[in-house]
mmCIF file of C-alpha atoms in Angstrom:
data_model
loop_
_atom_site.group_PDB
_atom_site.id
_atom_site.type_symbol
_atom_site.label_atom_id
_atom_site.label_comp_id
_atom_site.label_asym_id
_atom_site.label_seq_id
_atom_site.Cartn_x
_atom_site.Cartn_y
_atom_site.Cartn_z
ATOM 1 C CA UNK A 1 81.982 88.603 -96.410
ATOM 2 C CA UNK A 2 79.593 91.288 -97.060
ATOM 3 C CA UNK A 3 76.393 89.274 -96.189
ATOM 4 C CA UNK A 4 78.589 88.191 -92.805
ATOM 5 C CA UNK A 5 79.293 91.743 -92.223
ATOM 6 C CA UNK A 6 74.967 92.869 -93.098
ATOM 7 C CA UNK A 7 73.655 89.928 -90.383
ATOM 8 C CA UNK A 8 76.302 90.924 -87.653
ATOM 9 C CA UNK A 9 75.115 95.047 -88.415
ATOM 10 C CA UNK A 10 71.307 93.538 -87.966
ATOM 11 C CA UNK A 11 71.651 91.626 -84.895
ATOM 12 C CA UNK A 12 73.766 93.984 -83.126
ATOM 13 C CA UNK A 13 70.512 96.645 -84.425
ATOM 14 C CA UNK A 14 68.052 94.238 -82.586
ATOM 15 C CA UNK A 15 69.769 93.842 -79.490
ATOM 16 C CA UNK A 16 70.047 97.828 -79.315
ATOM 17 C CA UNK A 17 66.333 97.869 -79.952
ATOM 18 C CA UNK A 18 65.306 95.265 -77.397
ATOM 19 C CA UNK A 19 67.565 96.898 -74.839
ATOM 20 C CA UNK A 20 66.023 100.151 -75.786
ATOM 21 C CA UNK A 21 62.513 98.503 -75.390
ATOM 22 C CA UNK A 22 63.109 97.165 -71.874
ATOM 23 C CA UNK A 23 65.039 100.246 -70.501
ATOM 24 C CA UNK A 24 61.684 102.025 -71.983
ATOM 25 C CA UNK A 25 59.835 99.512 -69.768
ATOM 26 C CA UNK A 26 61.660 100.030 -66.509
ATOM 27 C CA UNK A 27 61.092 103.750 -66.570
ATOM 28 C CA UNK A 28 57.549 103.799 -67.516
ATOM 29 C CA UNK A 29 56.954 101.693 -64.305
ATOM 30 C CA UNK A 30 58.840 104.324 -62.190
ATOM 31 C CA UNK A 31 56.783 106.917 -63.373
ATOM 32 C CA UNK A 32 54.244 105.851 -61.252
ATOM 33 C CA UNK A 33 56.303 105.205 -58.223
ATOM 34 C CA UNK A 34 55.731 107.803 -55.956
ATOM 35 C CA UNK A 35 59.096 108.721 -53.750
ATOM 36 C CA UNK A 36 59.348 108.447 -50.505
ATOM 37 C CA UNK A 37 61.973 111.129 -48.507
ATOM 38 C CA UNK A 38 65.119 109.529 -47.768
ATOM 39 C CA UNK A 39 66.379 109.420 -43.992
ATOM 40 C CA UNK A 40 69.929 108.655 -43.256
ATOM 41 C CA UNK A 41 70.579 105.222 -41.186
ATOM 42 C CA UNK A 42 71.290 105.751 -37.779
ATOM 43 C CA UNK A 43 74.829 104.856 -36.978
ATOM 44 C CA UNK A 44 73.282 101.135 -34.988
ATOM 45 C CA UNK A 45 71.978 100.536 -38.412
ATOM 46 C CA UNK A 46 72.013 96.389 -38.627
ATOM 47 C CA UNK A 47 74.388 95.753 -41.471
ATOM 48 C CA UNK A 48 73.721 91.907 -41.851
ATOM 49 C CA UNK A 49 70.453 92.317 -43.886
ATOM 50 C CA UNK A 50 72.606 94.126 -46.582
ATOM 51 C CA UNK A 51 75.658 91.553 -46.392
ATOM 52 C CA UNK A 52 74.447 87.854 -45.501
ATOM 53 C CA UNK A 53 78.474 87.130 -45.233
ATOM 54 C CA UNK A 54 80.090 90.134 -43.882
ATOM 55 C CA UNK A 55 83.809 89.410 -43.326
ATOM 56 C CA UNK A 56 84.323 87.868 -39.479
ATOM 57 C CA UNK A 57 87.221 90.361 -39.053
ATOM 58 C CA UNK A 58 85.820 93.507 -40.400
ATOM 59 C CA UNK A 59 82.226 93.282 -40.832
ATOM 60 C CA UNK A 60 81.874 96.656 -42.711
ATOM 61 C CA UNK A 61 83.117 94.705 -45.390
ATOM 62 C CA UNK A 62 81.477 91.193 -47.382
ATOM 63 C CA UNK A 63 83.282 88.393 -46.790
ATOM 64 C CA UNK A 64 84.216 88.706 -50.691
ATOM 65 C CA UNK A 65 86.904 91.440 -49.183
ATOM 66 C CA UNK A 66 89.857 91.267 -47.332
ATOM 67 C CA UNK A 67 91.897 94.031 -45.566
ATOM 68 C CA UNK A 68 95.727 94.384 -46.920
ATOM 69 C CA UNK A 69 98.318 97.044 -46.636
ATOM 70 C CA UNK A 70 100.917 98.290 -49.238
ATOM 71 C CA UNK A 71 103.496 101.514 -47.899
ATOM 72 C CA UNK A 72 102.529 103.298 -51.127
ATOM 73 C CA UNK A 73 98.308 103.239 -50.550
ATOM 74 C CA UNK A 74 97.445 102.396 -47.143
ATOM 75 C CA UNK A 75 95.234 100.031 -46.200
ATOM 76 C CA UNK A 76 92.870 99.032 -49.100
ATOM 77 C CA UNK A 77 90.615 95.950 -49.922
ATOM 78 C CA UNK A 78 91.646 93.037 -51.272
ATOM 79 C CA UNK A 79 89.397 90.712 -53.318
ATOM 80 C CA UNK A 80 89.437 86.984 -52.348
ATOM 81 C CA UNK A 81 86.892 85.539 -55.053
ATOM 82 C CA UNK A 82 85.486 86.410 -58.115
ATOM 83 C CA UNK A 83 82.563 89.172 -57.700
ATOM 84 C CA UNK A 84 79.593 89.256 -59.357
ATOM 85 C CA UNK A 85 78.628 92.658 -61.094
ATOM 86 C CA UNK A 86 76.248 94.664 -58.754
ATOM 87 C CA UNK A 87 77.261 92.804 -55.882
ATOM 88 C CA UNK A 88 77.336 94.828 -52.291
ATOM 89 C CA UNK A 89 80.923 94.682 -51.059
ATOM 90 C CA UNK A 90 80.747 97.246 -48.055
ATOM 91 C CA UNK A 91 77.995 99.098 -45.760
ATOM 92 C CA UNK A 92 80.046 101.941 -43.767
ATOM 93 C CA UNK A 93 79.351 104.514 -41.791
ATOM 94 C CA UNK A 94 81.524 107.815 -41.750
ATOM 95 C CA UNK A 95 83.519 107.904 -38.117
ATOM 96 C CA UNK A 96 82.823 111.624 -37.886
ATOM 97 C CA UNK A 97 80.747 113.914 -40.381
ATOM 98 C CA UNK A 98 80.581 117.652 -40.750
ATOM 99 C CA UNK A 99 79.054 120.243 -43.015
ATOM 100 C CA UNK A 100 80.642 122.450 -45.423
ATOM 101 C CA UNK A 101 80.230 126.423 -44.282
ATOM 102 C CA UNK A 102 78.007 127.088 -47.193
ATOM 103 C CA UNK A 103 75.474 124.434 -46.369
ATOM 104 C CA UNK A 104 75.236 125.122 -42.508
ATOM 105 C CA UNK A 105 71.423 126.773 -42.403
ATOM 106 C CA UNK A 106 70.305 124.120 -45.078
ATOM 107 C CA UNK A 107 71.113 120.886 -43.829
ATOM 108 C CA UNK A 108 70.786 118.870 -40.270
ATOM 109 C CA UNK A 109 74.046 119.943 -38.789
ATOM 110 C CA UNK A 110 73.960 116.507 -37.592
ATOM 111 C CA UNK A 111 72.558 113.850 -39.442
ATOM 112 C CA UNK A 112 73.734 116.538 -42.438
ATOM 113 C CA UNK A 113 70.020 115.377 -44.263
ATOM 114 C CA UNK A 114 68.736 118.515 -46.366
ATOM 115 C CA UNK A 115 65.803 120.467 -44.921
ATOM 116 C CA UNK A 116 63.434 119.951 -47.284
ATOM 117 C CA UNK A 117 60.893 122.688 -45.269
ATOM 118 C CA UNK A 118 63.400 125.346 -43.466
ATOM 119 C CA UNK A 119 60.214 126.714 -41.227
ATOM 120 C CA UNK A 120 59.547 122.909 -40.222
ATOM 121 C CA UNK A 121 63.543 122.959 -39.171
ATOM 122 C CA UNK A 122 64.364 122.592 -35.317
ATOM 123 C CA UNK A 123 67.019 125.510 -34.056
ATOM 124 C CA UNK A 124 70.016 124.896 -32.194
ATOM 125 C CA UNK A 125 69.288 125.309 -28.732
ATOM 126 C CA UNK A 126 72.456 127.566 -28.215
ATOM 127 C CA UNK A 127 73.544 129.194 -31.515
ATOM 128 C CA UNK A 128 71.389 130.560 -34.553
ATOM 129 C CA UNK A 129 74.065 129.124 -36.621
ATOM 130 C CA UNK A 130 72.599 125.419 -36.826
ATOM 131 C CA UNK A 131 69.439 123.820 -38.039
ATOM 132 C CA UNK A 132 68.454 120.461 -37.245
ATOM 133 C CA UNK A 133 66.336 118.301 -39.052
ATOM 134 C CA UNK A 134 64.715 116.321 -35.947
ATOM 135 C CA UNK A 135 64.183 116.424 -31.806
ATOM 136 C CA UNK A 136 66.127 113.286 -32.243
ATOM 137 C CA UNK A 137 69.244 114.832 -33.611
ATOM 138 C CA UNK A 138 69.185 117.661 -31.427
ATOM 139 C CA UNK A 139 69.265 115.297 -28.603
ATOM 140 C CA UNK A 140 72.413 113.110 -29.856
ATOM 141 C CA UNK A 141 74.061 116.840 -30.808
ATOM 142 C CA UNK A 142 73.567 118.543 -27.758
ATOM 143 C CA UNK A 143 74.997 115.077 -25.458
ATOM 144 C CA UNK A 144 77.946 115.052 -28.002
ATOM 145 C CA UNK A 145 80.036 117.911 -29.685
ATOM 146 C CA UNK A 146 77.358 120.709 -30.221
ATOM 147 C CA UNK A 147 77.839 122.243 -26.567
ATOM 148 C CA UNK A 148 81.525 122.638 -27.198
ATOM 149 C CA UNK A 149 81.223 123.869 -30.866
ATOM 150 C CA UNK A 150 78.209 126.385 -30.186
ATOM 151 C CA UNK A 151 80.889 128.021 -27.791
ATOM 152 C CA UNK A 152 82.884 128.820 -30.836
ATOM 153 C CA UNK A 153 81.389 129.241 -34.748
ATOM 154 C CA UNK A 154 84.574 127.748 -36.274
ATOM 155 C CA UNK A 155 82.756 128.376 -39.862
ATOM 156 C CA UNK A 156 83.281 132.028 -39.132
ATOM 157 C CA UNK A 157 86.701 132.191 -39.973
ATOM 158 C CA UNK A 158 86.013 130.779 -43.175
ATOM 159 C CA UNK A 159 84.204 133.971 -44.397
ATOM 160 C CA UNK A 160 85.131 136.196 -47.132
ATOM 161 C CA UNK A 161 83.810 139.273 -45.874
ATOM 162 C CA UNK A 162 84.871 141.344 -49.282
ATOM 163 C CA UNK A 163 83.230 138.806 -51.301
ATOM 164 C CA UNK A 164 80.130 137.725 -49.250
ATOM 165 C CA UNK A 165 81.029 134.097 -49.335
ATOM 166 C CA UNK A 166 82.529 130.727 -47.726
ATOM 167 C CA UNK A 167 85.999 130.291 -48.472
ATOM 168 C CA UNK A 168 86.122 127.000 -50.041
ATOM 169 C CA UNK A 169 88.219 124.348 -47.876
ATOM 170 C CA UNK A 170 89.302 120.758 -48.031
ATOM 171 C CA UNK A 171 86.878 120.116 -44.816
ATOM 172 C CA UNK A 172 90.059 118.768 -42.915
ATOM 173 C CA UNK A 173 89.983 121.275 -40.358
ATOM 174 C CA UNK A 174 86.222 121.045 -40.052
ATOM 175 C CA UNK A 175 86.377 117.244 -39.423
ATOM 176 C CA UNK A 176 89.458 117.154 -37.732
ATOM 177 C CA UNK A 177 87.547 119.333 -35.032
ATOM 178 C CA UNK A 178 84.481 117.333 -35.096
ATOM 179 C CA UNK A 179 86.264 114.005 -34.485
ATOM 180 C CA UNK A 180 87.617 115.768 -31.254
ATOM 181 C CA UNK A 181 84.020 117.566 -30.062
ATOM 182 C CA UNK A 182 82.306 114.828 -30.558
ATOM 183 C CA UNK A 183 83.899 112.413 -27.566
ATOM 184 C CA UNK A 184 84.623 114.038 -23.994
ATOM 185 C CA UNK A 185 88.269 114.803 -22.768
ATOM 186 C CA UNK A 186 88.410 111.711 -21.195
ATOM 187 C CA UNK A 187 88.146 109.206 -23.896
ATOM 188 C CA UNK A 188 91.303 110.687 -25.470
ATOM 189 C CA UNK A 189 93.211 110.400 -21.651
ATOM 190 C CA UNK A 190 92.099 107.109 -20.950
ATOM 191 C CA UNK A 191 92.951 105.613 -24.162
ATOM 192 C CA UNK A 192 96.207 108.182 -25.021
ATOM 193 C CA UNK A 193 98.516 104.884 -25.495
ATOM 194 C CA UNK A 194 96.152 103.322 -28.065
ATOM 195 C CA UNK A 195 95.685 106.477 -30.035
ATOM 196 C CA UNK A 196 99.561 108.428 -29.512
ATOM 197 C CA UNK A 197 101.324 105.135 -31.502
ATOM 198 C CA UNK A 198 100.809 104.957 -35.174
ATOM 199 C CA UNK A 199 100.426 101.358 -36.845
ATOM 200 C CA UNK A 200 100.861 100.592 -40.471
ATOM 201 C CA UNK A 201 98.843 97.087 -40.375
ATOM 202 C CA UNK A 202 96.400 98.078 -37.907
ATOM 203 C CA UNK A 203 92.984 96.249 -39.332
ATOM 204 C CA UNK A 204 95.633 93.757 -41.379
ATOM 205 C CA UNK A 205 97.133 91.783 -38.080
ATOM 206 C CA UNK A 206 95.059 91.101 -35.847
ATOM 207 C CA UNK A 207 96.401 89.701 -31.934
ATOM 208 C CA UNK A 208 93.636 88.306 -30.889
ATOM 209 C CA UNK A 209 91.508 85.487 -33.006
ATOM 210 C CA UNK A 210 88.464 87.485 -32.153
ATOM 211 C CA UNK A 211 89.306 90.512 -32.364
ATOM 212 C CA UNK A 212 87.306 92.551 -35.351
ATOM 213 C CA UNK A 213 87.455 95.787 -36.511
ATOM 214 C CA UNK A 214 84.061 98.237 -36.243
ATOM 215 C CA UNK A 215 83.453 101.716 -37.821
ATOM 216 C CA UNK A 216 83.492 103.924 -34.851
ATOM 217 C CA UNK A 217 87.146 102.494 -33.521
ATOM 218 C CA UNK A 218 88.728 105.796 -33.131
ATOM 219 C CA UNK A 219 92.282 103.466 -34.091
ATOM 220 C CA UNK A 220 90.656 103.844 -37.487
ATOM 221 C CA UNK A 221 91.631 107.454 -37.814
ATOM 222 C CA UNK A 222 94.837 107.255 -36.052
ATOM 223 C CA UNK A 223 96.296 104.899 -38.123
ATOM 224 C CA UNK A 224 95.229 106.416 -41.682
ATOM 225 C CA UNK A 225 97.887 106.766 -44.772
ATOM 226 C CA UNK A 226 99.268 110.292 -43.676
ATOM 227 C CA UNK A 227 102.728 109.471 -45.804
ATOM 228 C CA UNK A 228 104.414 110.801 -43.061
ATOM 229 C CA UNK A 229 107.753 110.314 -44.413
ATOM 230 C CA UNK A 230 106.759 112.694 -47.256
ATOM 231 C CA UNK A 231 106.157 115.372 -44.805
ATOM 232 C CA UNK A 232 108.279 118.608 -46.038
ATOM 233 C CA UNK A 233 109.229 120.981 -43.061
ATOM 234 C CA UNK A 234 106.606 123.286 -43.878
ATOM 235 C CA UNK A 235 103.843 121.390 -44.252
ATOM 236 C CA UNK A 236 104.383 120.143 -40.487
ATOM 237 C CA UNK A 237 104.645 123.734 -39.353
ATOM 238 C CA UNK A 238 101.022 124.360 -40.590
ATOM 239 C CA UNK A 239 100.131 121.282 -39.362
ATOM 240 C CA UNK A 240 101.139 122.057 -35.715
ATOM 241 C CA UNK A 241 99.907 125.524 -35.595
ATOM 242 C CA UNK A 242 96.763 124.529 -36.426
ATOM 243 C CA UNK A 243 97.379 122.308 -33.809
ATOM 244 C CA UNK A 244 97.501 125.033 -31.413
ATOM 245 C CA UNK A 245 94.426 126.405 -32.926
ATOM 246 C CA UNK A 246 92.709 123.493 -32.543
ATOM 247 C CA UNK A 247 93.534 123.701 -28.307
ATOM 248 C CA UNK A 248 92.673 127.251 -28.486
ATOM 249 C CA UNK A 249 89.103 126.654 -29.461
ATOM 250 C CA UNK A 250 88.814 123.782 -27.606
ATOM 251 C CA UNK A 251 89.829 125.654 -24.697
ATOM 252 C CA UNK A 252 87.267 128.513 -25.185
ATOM 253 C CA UNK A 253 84.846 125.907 -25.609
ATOM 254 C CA UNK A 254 84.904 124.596 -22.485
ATOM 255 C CA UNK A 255 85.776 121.306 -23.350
ATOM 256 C CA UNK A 256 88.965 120.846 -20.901
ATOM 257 C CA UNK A 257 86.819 122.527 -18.497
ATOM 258 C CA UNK A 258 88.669 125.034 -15.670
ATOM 259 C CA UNK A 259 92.048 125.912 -16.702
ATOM 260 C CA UNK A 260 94.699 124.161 -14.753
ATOM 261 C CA UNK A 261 98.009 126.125 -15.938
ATOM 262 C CA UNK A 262 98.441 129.564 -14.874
ATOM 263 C CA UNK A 263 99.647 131.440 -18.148
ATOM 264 C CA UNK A 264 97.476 131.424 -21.434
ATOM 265 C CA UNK A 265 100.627 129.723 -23.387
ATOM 266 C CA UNK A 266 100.888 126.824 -21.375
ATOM 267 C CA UNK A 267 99.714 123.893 -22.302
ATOM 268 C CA UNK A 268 97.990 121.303 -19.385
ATOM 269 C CA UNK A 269 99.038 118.007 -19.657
ATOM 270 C CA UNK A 270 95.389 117.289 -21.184
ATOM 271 C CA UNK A 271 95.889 119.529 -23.413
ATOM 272 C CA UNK A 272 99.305 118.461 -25.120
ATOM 273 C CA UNK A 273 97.631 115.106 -25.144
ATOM 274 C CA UNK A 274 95.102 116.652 -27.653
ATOM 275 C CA UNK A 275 97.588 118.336 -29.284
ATOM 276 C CA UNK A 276 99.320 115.328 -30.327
ATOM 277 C CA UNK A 277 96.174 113.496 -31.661
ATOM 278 C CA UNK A 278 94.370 116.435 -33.510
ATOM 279 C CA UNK A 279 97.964 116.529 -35.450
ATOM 280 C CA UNK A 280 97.635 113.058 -35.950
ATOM 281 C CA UNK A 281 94.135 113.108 -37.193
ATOM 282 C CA UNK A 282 94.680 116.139 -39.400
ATOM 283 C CA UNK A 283 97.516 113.773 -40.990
ATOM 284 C CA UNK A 284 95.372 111.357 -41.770
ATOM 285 C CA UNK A 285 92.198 112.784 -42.574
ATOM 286 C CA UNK A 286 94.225 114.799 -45.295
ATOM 287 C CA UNK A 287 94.490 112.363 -47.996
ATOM 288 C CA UNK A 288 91.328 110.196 -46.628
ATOM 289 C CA UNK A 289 88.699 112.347 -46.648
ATOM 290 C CA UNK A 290 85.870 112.394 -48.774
ATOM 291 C CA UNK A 291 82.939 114.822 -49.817
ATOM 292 C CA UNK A 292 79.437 114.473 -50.091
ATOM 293 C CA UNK A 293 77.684 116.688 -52.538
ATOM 294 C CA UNK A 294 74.199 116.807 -53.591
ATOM 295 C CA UNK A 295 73.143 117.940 -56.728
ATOM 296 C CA UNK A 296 69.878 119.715 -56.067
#
């Protein structure tokens, strides 16, 4: 038993020091690798180099993943074979992106990339609160949501004046006001039936047999886990005021352009359209969101 016990002790040694050995390998030949700066993909990225067999329904996802939805979790993937360890299962792109307050003169306020050289950094054309890292993401800023968001520096009421610092936040409201700057008024009025229903097995049941699902489908957000039912009476009274907020900005931003109602409480049919889907998104976006943090 002993002798059993010794050779067992002496392989498992030799495995450790071969492992050890080719790890030892691997980094010695990245030593010499010299690192090339790393560029975000642009949201037209071509996905089917990464997956050869992206799923024919939602082709975010390998064809090794199916969409499914449970009343406890959402929507969630779904395995339908065996996968292999290391194997890609999704290439995504975020619907809507924003920085935290902190990071605002450090990073692309679009592309959010770190700038690497701050003199090298292109300025926001209309508020010394941005930095860009490129002409080319000035340009898809300025035709989206920065014209509307320069109006108003949202990130301001996020600062601790007694303690010289960024309040630290969720990045709900941050988002949630992105995912509105970033498409004109009339996206939201032309498609206000699609996006004012909720549906628990949108991207599950699908009507049409060629119907797929892609990234920047605004039903995405709509119809994220928001446990509605959960909802205590106070937590939809924040909700809806900052609601309101939200139309308040929006307002001062310009982005419902000339104000139809005469009285600054009223709301124009536009904007209790808005209303209705920024407390929808905020919903959703509460429990979905994710961060992005680098380490250096």
């Amino acid at each position: 038993m002993e002798a059993a016990e010794a050779k067992e002790k002496s392989d498992l040694t030799a495995i450790a020091l071969v492992a050890q050995a080719n790890t030892n390998s691997e980094i010695a030949k990245l030593k010499g690798v010299k690192s090339v700066p790393w560029k975000p993909a642009r949201k037209d990225h071509d996905i089917s180099k990464l997956l050869p067999e992206p799923n024919k329904r939602v082709p975010q996802l390998s064809s090794a993943v199916e969409l499914a939805y449970n009343p406890l979790v959402g929507r969630h993937g779904v395995a339908t074979r065996d996968i292999e360890a290391g194997e890609l299962l999704m290439v995504d792109t975020g619907l809507a992106s924003h920085l935290l307050c902190s990071t605002r003169l450090t990073n692309c306020c679009h592309c959010t990339m770190r700038l690497l050289d701050l003199t090298r950094a292109k300025p926001s054309p209309l508020t010394r609160t941005a930095r860009f890292c490129s002409f080319p993401c000035v340009q898809e800023a300025m035709a989206s949501y920065h014209p509307v968001e320069a109006k108003i520096d949202i990130q301001k009421m996020f600062w601790n004046k007694k303690e010289e610092r960024f309040e630290e936040l969720s990045g709900n409201i941050l988002l949630s006001y992105r995912c509105i700057t970033q498409k004109p008024l009339n996206f939201f009025l032309d498609n206000e039936a699609a996006y004012g229903e909720v549906d628990d097995n949108f991207g599950v049941d699908f009507s049409d047999e060629n119907e797929t699902l892609m990234w920047n489908d605004y039903r995405n957000i709509i119809n994220l886990e928001a446990h509605r039912d959960r909802k205590t009476k106070d937590e939809l009274l924040s909700l809806t005021i900052r609601s309101v907020m939200f139309v308040i900005l929006l307002r001062h931003g310009g982005y419902f352009g000339q104000k139809e109602t005469p009285y600054g409480l009223a709301l124009s049919k536009a904007e209790a359209t808005i209303a209705d889907i920024v407390f929808c998104i905020q919903e959703g976006i509460q429990y979905n969101l994710h961060q992005v943090r680098a380490l250096s």
